[in-house]
């Protein structure tokens, strides 16, 4: 960055971000030096991107696979997706890009 903001709250936010990044790099260096593999986090299989709806209208959600480039919602497992599909006033449709299989 060539210029930083002048107010302290935004500078503290930048500082915090950089400290978090530094800690991540230090952990990666330690893993590389020790030869330990990077831990993999289990990722949920789906995500639902909800479209806006007027009050009283059915709310439509687009179901994506977790690795879909269009997925923006929080990761969900099959049980959570099924619960969302059963909710009154909501409809879940599959994404045209990733074509997920509905659980």
Short mmCIF file of N, CA, C and O in Angstrom, two decimals:
data_model
loop_
_atom_site.label_atom_id
_atom_site.label_comp_id
_atom_site.label_asym_id
_atom_site.label_seq_id
_atom_site.Cartn_x
_atom_site.Cartn_y
_atom_site.Cartn_z
N UNK A 1 0.84 -1.18 0.00
CA UNK A 1 0.00 0.00 0.00
C UNK A 1 0.89 1.24 0.00
O UNK A 1 1.81 1.35 0.78
N UNK A 2 0.55 2.17 -0.83
CA UNK A 2 1.35 3.38 -0.87
C UNK A 2 0.86 4.41 0.16
O UNK A 2 1.65 5.12 0.74
N UNK A 3 -0.44 4.48 0.36
CA UNK A 3 -0.98 5.42 1.35
C UNK A 3 -1.86 4.67 2.34
O UNK A 3 -2.62 3.80 1.96
N UNK A 4 -1.76 5.04 3.57
CA UNK A 4 -2.59 4.45 4.60
C UNK A 4 -3.61 5.48 5.06
O UNK A 4 -3.36 6.69 4.98
N UNK A 5 -4.74 5.02 5.61
CA UNK A 5 -5.70 5.99 6.15
C UNK A 5 -5.09 6.71 7.35
O UNK A 5 -4.14 6.23 7.97
N UNK A 6 -5.65 7.83 7.69
CA UNK A 6 -5.11 8.63 8.79
C UNK A 6 -5.79 8.34 10.13
O UNK A 6 -5.27 8.71 11.17
N UNK A 7 -6.96 7.70 10.09
CA UNK A 7 -7.66 7.48 11.35
C UNK A 7 -7.20 6.16 12.00
O UNK A 7 -6.91 5.18 11.33
N UNK A 8 -7.15 6.19 13.30
CA UNK A 8 -6.62 5.07 14.09
C UNK A 8 -7.45 3.79 13.93
O UNK A 8 -6.88 2.71 13.78
N UNK A 9 -8.80 3.84 13.95
CA UNK A 9 -9.54 2.58 13.83
C UNK A 9 -9.23 1.81 12.55
O UNK A 9 -9.05 0.59 12.57
N UNK A 10 -9.14 2.50 11.43
CA UNK A 10 -8.83 1.80 10.18
C UNK A 10 -7.37 1.32 10.17
O UNK A 10 -7.08 0.24 9.66
N UNK A 11 -6.47 2.08 10.74
CA UNK A 11 -5.08 1.63 10.84
C UNK A 11 -4.97 0.39 11.71
O UNK A 11 -4.21 -0.54 11.41
N UNK A 12 -5.75 0.35 12.82
CA UNK A 12 -5.75 -0.85 13.69
C UNK A 12 -6.30 -2.06 12.94
O UNK A 12 -5.82 -3.18 13.12
N UNK A 13 -7.31 -1.84 12.10
CA UNK A 13 -7.88 -2.94 11.31
C UNK A 13 -6.83 -3.49 10.35
O UNK A 13 -6.67 -4.71 10.23
N UNK A 14 -6.10 -2.61 9.69
CA UNK A 14 -5.03 -3.05 8.78
C UNK A 14 -3.95 -3.78 9.55
O UNK A 14 -3.45 -4.83 9.12
N UNK A 15 -3.59 -3.25 10.71
CA UNK A 15 -2.58 -3.89 11.55
C UNK A 15 -3.01 -5.31 11.93
O UNK A 15 -2.23 -6.26 11.84
N UNK A 16 -4.25 -5.45 12.35
CA UNK A 16 -4.77 -6.76 12.76
C UNK A 16 -4.74 -7.74 11.60
O UNK A 16 -4.32 -8.89 11.74
N UNK A 17 -5.16 -7.28 10.44
CA UNK A 17 -5.15 -8.14 9.24
C UNK A 17 -3.73 -8.61 8.94
O UNK A 17 -3.50 -9.80 8.67
N UNK A 18 -2.79 -7.70 8.98
CA UNK A 18 -1.40 -8.06 8.68
C UNK A 18 -0.83 -9.03 9.72
O UNK A 18 -0.06 -9.93 9.38
N UNK A 19 -1.19 -8.85 10.99
CA UNK A 19 -0.73 -9.77 12.03
C UNK A 19 -1.29 -11.18 11.81
O UNK A 19 -0.58 -12.18 12.00
N UNK A 20 -2.55 -11.25 11.42
CA UNK A 20 -3.17 -12.55 11.14
C UNK A 20 -2.46 -13.21 9.96
O UNK A 20 -2.15 -14.41 9.98
N UNK A 21 -2.18 -12.43 8.91
CA UNK A 21 -1.47 -12.97 7.75
C UNK A 21 -0.06 -13.42 8.12
O UNK A 21 0.40 -14.47 7.67
N UNK A 22 0.63 -12.63 8.92
CA UNK A 22 1.97 -13.00 9.36
C UNK A 22 1.96 -14.30 10.14
O UNK A 22 2.80 -15.19 9.92
N UNK A 23 0.99 -14.46 11.03
CA UNK A 23 0.88 -15.70 11.80
C UNK A 23 0.63 -16.89 10.89
O UNK A 23 1.21 -17.97 11.09
N UNK A 24 -0.18 -16.72 9.86
CA UNK A 24 -0.45 -17.81 8.92
C UNK A 24 0.81 -18.19 8.15
O UNK A 24 1.10 -19.38 7.94
N UNK A 25 1.59 -17.20 7.74
CA UNK A 25 2.84 -17.47 7.03
C UNK A 25 3.83 -18.17 7.94
O UNK A 25 4.51 -19.13 7.54
N UNK A 26 3.91 -17.76 9.20
CA UNK A 26 4.82 -18.40 10.14
C UNK A 26 4.43 -19.86 10.38
O UNK A 26 5.30 -20.73 10.48
N UNK A 27 3.13 -20.15 10.46
CA UNK A 27 2.68 -21.53 10.61
C UNK A 27 3.04 -22.35 9.38
O UNK A 27 3.47 -23.50 9.48
N UNK A 28 2.89 -21.77 8.18
CA UNK A 28 3.24 -22.47 6.94
C UNK A 28 4.73 -22.76 6.88
O UNK A 28 5.14 -23.84 6.45
N UNK A 29 5.54 -21.81 7.31
CA UNK A 29 7.00 -22.01 7.35
C UNK A 29 7.34 -23.14 8.31
O UNK A 29 8.14 -24.03 7.99
N UNK A 30 6.72 -23.15 9.48
CA UNK A 30 6.98 -24.19 10.47
C UNK A 30 6.59 -25.56 9.92
O UNK A 30 7.33 -26.54 10.08
N UNK A 31 5.43 -25.65 9.26
CA UNK A 31 5.01 -26.93 8.68
C UNK A 31 5.98 -27.37 7.59
O UNK A 31 6.32 -28.55 7.49
N UNK A 32 6.45 -26.43 6.76
CA UNK A 32 7.39 -26.76 5.69
C UNK A 32 8.72 -27.24 6.25
O UNK A 32 9.32 -28.19 5.74
N UNK A 33 9.20 -26.58 7.30
CA UNK A 33 10.48 -26.98 7.91
C UNK A 33 10.38 -28.33 8.58
O UNK A 33 11.34 -29.10 8.56
N UNK A 34 9.25 -28.62 9.18
CA UNK A 34 9.08 -29.89 9.89
C UNK A 34 8.59 -31.02 8.99
O UNK A 34 8.54 -32.16 9.42
N UNK A 35 8.17 -30.67 7.78
CA UNK A 35 7.67 -31.68 6.87
C UNK A 35 6.29 -32.19 7.21
O UNK A 35 5.89 -33.27 6.79
N UNK A 36 5.54 -31.43 7.99
CA UNK A 36 4.18 -31.85 8.33
C UNK A 36 3.20 -31.29 7.31
O UNK A 36 3.32 -30.15 6.87
N UNK A 37 2.23 -32.11 6.90
CA UNK A 37 1.27 -31.64 5.90
C UNK A 37 0.32 -30.60 6.49
O UNK A 37 0.08 -30.56 7.70
N UNK A 38 -0.21 -29.78 5.62
CA UNK A 38 -1.18 -28.77 6.05
C UNK A 38 -2.48 -29.47 6.40
O UNK A 38 -2.96 -30.32 5.65
N UNK A 39 -3.07 -29.13 7.55
CA UNK A 39 -4.33 -29.79 7.91
C UNK A 39 -5.44 -29.38 6.95
O UNK A 39 -5.54 -28.23 6.55
N UNK A 40 -6.24 -30.35 6.56
CA UNK A 40 -7.36 -30.04 5.67
C UNK A 40 -8.64 -30.01 6.49
O UNK A 40 -8.90 -30.89 7.30
N UNK A 41 -9.42 -28.98 6.26
CA UNK A 41 -10.68 -28.84 6.96
C UNK A 41 -11.78 -29.51 6.16
O UNK A 41 -11.86 -29.30 4.95
N UNK A 42 -12.62 -30.29 6.81
CA UNK A 42 -13.73 -30.88 6.07
C UNK A 42 -14.66 -29.77 5.61
O UNK A 42 -15.00 -28.87 6.39
N UNK A 43 -15.04 -29.81 4.37
CA UNK A 43 -15.91 -28.77 3.83
C UNK A 43 -17.28 -29.35 3.58
O UNK A 43 -17.42 -30.45 3.07
N UNK A 44 -18.29 -28.61 3.96
CA UNK A 44 -19.66 -29.05 3.73
C UNK A 44 -19.90 -29.14 2.22
O UNK A 44 -19.22 -28.49 1.43
N UNK A 45 -20.87 -29.91 1.84
CA UNK A 45 -21.09 -30.19 0.44
C UNK A 45 -21.86 -29.17 -0.37
O UNK A 45 -21.79 -29.18 -1.58
N UNK A 46 -22.61 -28.27 0.30
CA UNK A 46 -23.49 -27.37 -0.44
C UNK A 46 -23.50 -25.98 0.17
O UNK A 46 -23.04 -25.75 1.27
N UNK A 47 -24.13 -25.07 -0.59
CA UNK A 47 -24.34 -23.70 -0.15
C UNK A 47 -25.62 -23.21 -0.82
O UNK A 47 -25.90 -23.59 -1.96
N UNK A 48 -26.41 -22.39 -0.12
CA UNK A 48 -27.63 -21.83 -0.70
C UNK A 48 -27.48 -20.32 -0.79
O UNK A 48 -27.16 -19.66 0.18
N UNK A 49 -27.73 -19.81 -1.99
CA UNK A 49 -27.69 -18.37 -2.24
C UNK A 49 -29.14 -17.91 -2.36
O UNK A 49 -29.84 -18.25 -3.30
N UNK A 50 -29.59 -17.13 -1.37
CA UNK A 50 -30.98 -16.71 -1.34
C UNK A 50 -31.21 -15.46 -2.16
O UNK A 50 -30.46 -14.50 -2.06
N UNK A 51 -32.26 -15.49 -2.98
CA UNK A 51 -32.66 -14.31 -3.75
C UNK A 51 -33.60 -13.48 -2.89
O UNK A 51 -34.30 -14.01 -2.03
N UNK A 52 -33.62 -12.19 -3.14
CA UNK A 52 -34.53 -11.32 -2.41
C UNK A 52 -35.96 -11.57 -2.86
O UNK A 52 -36.21 -11.89 -4.01
N UNK A 53 -36.87 -11.43 -1.91
CA UNK A 53 -38.29 -11.61 -2.22
C UNK A 53 -39.10 -10.58 -1.43
O UNK A 53 -38.70 -10.18 -0.33
N UNK A 54 -40.19 -10.17 -2.00
CA UNK A 54 -41.09 -9.25 -1.28
C UNK A 54 -41.79 -10.00 -0.17
O UNK A 54 -41.91 -11.22 -0.19
N UNK A 55 -42.29 -9.26 0.79
CA UNK A 55 -43.01 -9.85 1.92
C UNK A 55 -44.21 -10.62 1.38
O UNK A 55 -44.97 -10.10 0.56
N UNK A 56 -44.37 -11.85 1.81
CA UNK A 56 -45.49 -12.67 1.39
C UNK A 56 -45.21 -13.53 0.17
O UNK A 56 -45.98 -14.44 -0.13
N UNK A 57 -44.14 -13.26 -0.55
CA UNK A 57 -43.79 -14.07 -1.72
C UNK A 57 -42.88 -15.22 -1.30
O UNK A 57 -42.21 -15.16 -0.28
N UNK A 58 -42.85 -16.25 -2.12
CA UNK A 58 -41.97 -17.39 -1.85
C UNK A 58 -40.53 -16.96 -2.09
O UNK A 58 -40.21 -16.34 -3.09
N UNK A 59 -39.68 -17.27 -1.13
CA UNK A 59 -38.26 -16.95 -1.24
C UNK A 59 -37.56 -18.10 -1.93
O UNK A 59 -37.67 -19.26 -1.54
N UNK A 60 -36.82 -17.78 -2.99
CA UNK A 60 -36.14 -18.79 -3.80
C UNK A 60 -34.65 -18.79 -3.47
O UNK A 60 -34.02 -17.74 -3.43
N UNK A 61 -34.13 -19.98 -3.26
CA UNK A 61 -32.70 -20.14 -3.02
C UNK A 61 -32.08 -20.99 -4.10
O UNK A 61 -32.71 -21.92 -4.61
N UNK A 62 -30.86 -20.66 -4.49
CA UNK A 62 -30.13 -21.44 -5.49
C UNK A 62 -29.12 -22.31 -4.75
O UNK A 62 -28.28 -21.81 -4.02
N UNK A 63 -29.24 -23.61 -4.94
CA UNK A 63 -28.35 -24.57 -4.29
C UNK A 63 -27.10 -24.74 -5.14
O UNK A 63 -27.19 -25.01 -6.33
N UNK A 64 -25.93 -24.57 -4.51
CA UNK A 64 -24.65 -24.73 -5.18
C UNK A 64 -23.86 -25.84 -4.49
O UNK A 64 -24.03 -26.08 -3.30
N UNK A 65 -22.97 -26.49 -5.24
CA UNK A 65 -21.97 -27.34 -4.61
C UNK A 65 -21.00 -26.42 -3.89
O UNK A 65 -20.82 -25.26 -4.26
N UNK A 66 -20.33 -26.92 -2.88
CA UNK A 66 -19.42 -26.08 -2.09
C UNK A 66 -18.29 -25.51 -2.93
O UNK A 66 -17.81 -24.41 -2.65
N UNK A 67 -17.88 -26.20 -3.97
CA UNK A 67 -16.78 -25.72 -4.80
C UNK A 67 -17.23 -24.90 -6.01
O UNK A 67 -16.41 -24.52 -6.84
N UNK A 68 -18.50 -24.56 -6.08
CA UNK A 68 -19.02 -23.78 -7.21
C UNK A 68 -18.49 -22.35 -7.15
O UNK A 68 -18.46 -21.73 -6.09
N UNK A 69 -18.12 -21.81 -8.30
CA UNK A 69 -17.60 -20.44 -8.34
C UNK A 69 -18.66 -19.41 -8.03
O UNK A 69 -18.35 -18.28 -7.69
N UNK A 70 -19.94 -19.78 -8.10
CA UNK A 70 -21.02 -18.84 -7.82
C UNK A 70 -21.54 -18.92 -6.39
O UNK A 70 -22.38 -18.13 -5.99
N UNK A 71 -21.06 -19.88 -5.62
CA UNK A 71 -21.54 -20.07 -4.25
C UNK A 71 -21.13 -18.90 -3.36
O UNK A 71 -19.96 -18.54 -3.31
N UNK A 72 -22.11 -18.30 -2.69
CA UNK A 72 -21.82 -17.19 -1.80
C UNK A 72 -22.35 -17.41 -0.39
O UNK A 72 -21.96 -16.71 0.52
N UNK A 73 -23.23 -18.35 -0.19
CA UNK A 73 -23.79 -18.59 1.14
C UNK A 73 -22.84 -19.38 2.02
O UNK A 73 -21.77 -19.80 1.60
N UNK A 74 -23.25 -19.58 3.26
CA UNK A 74 -22.41 -20.34 4.19
C UNK A 74 -22.47 -21.83 3.84
O UNK A 74 -23.47 -22.32 3.33
N UNK A 75 -21.39 -22.57 4.09
CA UNK A 75 -21.36 -24.01 3.78
C UNK A 75 -22.39 -24.77 4.61
O UNK A 75 -22.57 -24.50 5.80
N UNK A 76 -23.07 -25.71 3.96
CA UNK A 76 -24.11 -26.49 4.62
C UNK A 76 -23.88 -27.97 4.38
O UNK A 76 -23.35 -28.37 3.34
N UNK A 77 -24.34 -28.79 5.35
CA UNK A 77 -24.31 -30.23 5.13
C UNK A 77 -25.69 -30.66 4.62
O UNK A 77 -26.60 -29.85 4.49
N UNK A 78 -25.85 -31.94 4.31
CA UNK A 78 -27.09 -32.43 3.71
C UNK A 78 -28.29 -32.20 4.62
O UNK A 78 -29.37 -31.82 4.15
N UNK A 79 -28.12 -32.37 5.91
CA UNK A 79 -29.23 -32.19 6.85
C UNK A 79 -29.73 -30.74 6.85
O UNK A 79 -30.92 -30.49 6.85
N UNK A 80 -28.81 -29.79 6.80
CA UNK A 80 -29.19 -28.37 6.79
C UNK A 80 -29.89 -28.01 5.48
O UNK A 80 -30.85 -27.23 5.48
N UNK A 81 -29.42 -28.57 4.37
CA UNK A 81 -30.08 -28.30 3.08
C UNK A 81 -31.49 -28.86 3.08
O UNK A 81 -32.44 -28.19 2.66
N UNK A 82 -31.66 -30.07 3.58
CA UNK A 82 -33.00 -30.67 3.65
C UNK A 82 -33.93 -29.85 4.54
O UNK A 82 -35.09 -29.65 4.21
N UNK A 83 -33.40 -29.33 5.65
CA UNK A 83 -34.22 -28.50 6.54
C UNK A 83 -34.67 -27.23 5.83
O UNK A 83 -35.81 -26.79 5.98
N UNK A 84 -33.78 -26.62 5.05
CA UNK A 84 -34.13 -25.41 4.31
C UNK A 84 -35.18 -25.70 3.24
O UNK A 84 -36.07 -24.90 3.00
N UNK A 85 -35.08 -26.85 2.61
CA UNK A 85 -36.05 -27.23 1.57
C UNK A 85 -37.43 -27.47 2.15
O UNK A 85 -38.43 -27.28 1.47
N UNK A 86 -37.50 -27.88 3.42
CA UNK A 86 -38.79 -28.16 4.05
C UNK A 86 -39.46 -26.92 4.64
O UNK A 86 -40.63 -26.97 4.98
N UNK A 87 -38.72 -25.83 4.77
CA UNK A 87 -39.28 -24.63 5.39
C UNK A 87 -40.41 -24.06 4.55
O UNK A 87 -40.32 -23.98 3.33
N UNK A 88 -41.46 -23.65 5.21
CA UNK A 88 -42.62 -23.05 4.56
C UNK A 88 -42.24 -21.71 3.94
O UNK A 88 -41.51 -20.93 4.54
N UNK A 89 -42.71 -21.45 2.74
CA UNK A 89 -42.45 -20.17 2.08
C UNK A 89 -41.10 -20.08 1.41
O UNK A 89 -40.67 -18.99 1.03
N UNK A 90 -40.43 -21.22 1.23
CA UNK A 90 -39.12 -21.21 0.58
C UNK A 90 -39.07 -22.31 -0.48
O UNK A 90 -39.72 -23.34 -0.36
N UNK A 91 -38.30 -22.05 -1.51
CA UNK A 91 -38.09 -23.04 -2.56
C UNK A 91 -36.61 -23.03 -2.91
O UNK A 91 -36.00 -21.98 -3.01
N UNK A 92 -36.03 -24.22 -3.07
CA UNK A 92 -34.61 -24.34 -3.38
C UNK A 92 -34.48 -24.98 -4.76
O UNK A 92 -35.05 -26.04 -5.01
N UNK A 93 -33.75 -24.30 -5.65
CA UNK A 93 -33.54 -24.79 -7.00
C UNK A 93 -32.04 -25.04 -7.21
O UNK A 93 -31.22 -24.34 -6.62
N UNK A 94 -31.68 -26.01 -8.05
CA UNK A 94 -30.25 -26.26 -8.28
C UNK A 94 -29.62 -25.20 -9.18
O UNK A 94 -30.27 -24.63 -10.05
N UNK A 95 -28.36 -24.94 -8.97
CA UNK A 95 -27.57 -24.01 -9.79
C UNK A 95 -27.39 -24.60 -11.18
O UNK A 95 -27.14 -25.80 -11.33
N UNK A 96 -27.50 -23.76 -12.20
CA UNK A 96 -27.30 -24.22 -13.58
C UNK A 96 -25.82 -24.47 -13.87
O UNK A 96 -25.49 -25.30 -14.72
N UNK A 97 -24.93 -23.78 -13.18
CA UNK A 97 -23.50 -23.90 -13.47
C UNK A 97 -22.90 -25.18 -12.89
O UNK A 97 -22.20 -25.92 -13.58
N UNK A 98 -23.16 -25.47 -11.61
CA UNK A 98 -22.52 -26.62 -10.98
C UNK A 98 -23.42 -27.86 -10.93
O UNK A 98 -22.93 -28.95 -10.65
N UNK A 99 -24.72 -27.70 -11.17
CA UNK A 99 -25.70 -28.79 -11.20
C UNK A 99 -25.54 -29.75 -10.01
O UNK A 99 -25.22 -30.92 -10.18
N UNK A 100 -25.76 -29.25 -8.79
CA UNK A 100 -25.62 -30.11 -7.61
C UNK A 100 -26.75 -31.12 -7.52
O UNK A 100 -27.85 -30.88 -8.01
N UNK A 101 -26.45 -32.24 -6.96
CA UNK A 101 -27.49 -33.24 -6.70
C UNK A 101 -28.14 -32.89 -5.39
O UNK A 101 -27.49 -32.71 -4.38
N UNK A 102 -29.47 -32.74 -5.41
CA UNK A 102 -30.18 -32.36 -4.19
C UNK A 102 -30.13 -33.51 -3.19
O UNK A 102 -30.40 -34.64 -3.53
N UNK A 103 -29.78 -33.17 -1.95
CA UNK A 103 -29.72 -34.23 -0.93
C UNK A 103 -31.12 -34.61 -0.47
O UNK A 103 -32.04 -33.89 -0.59
#
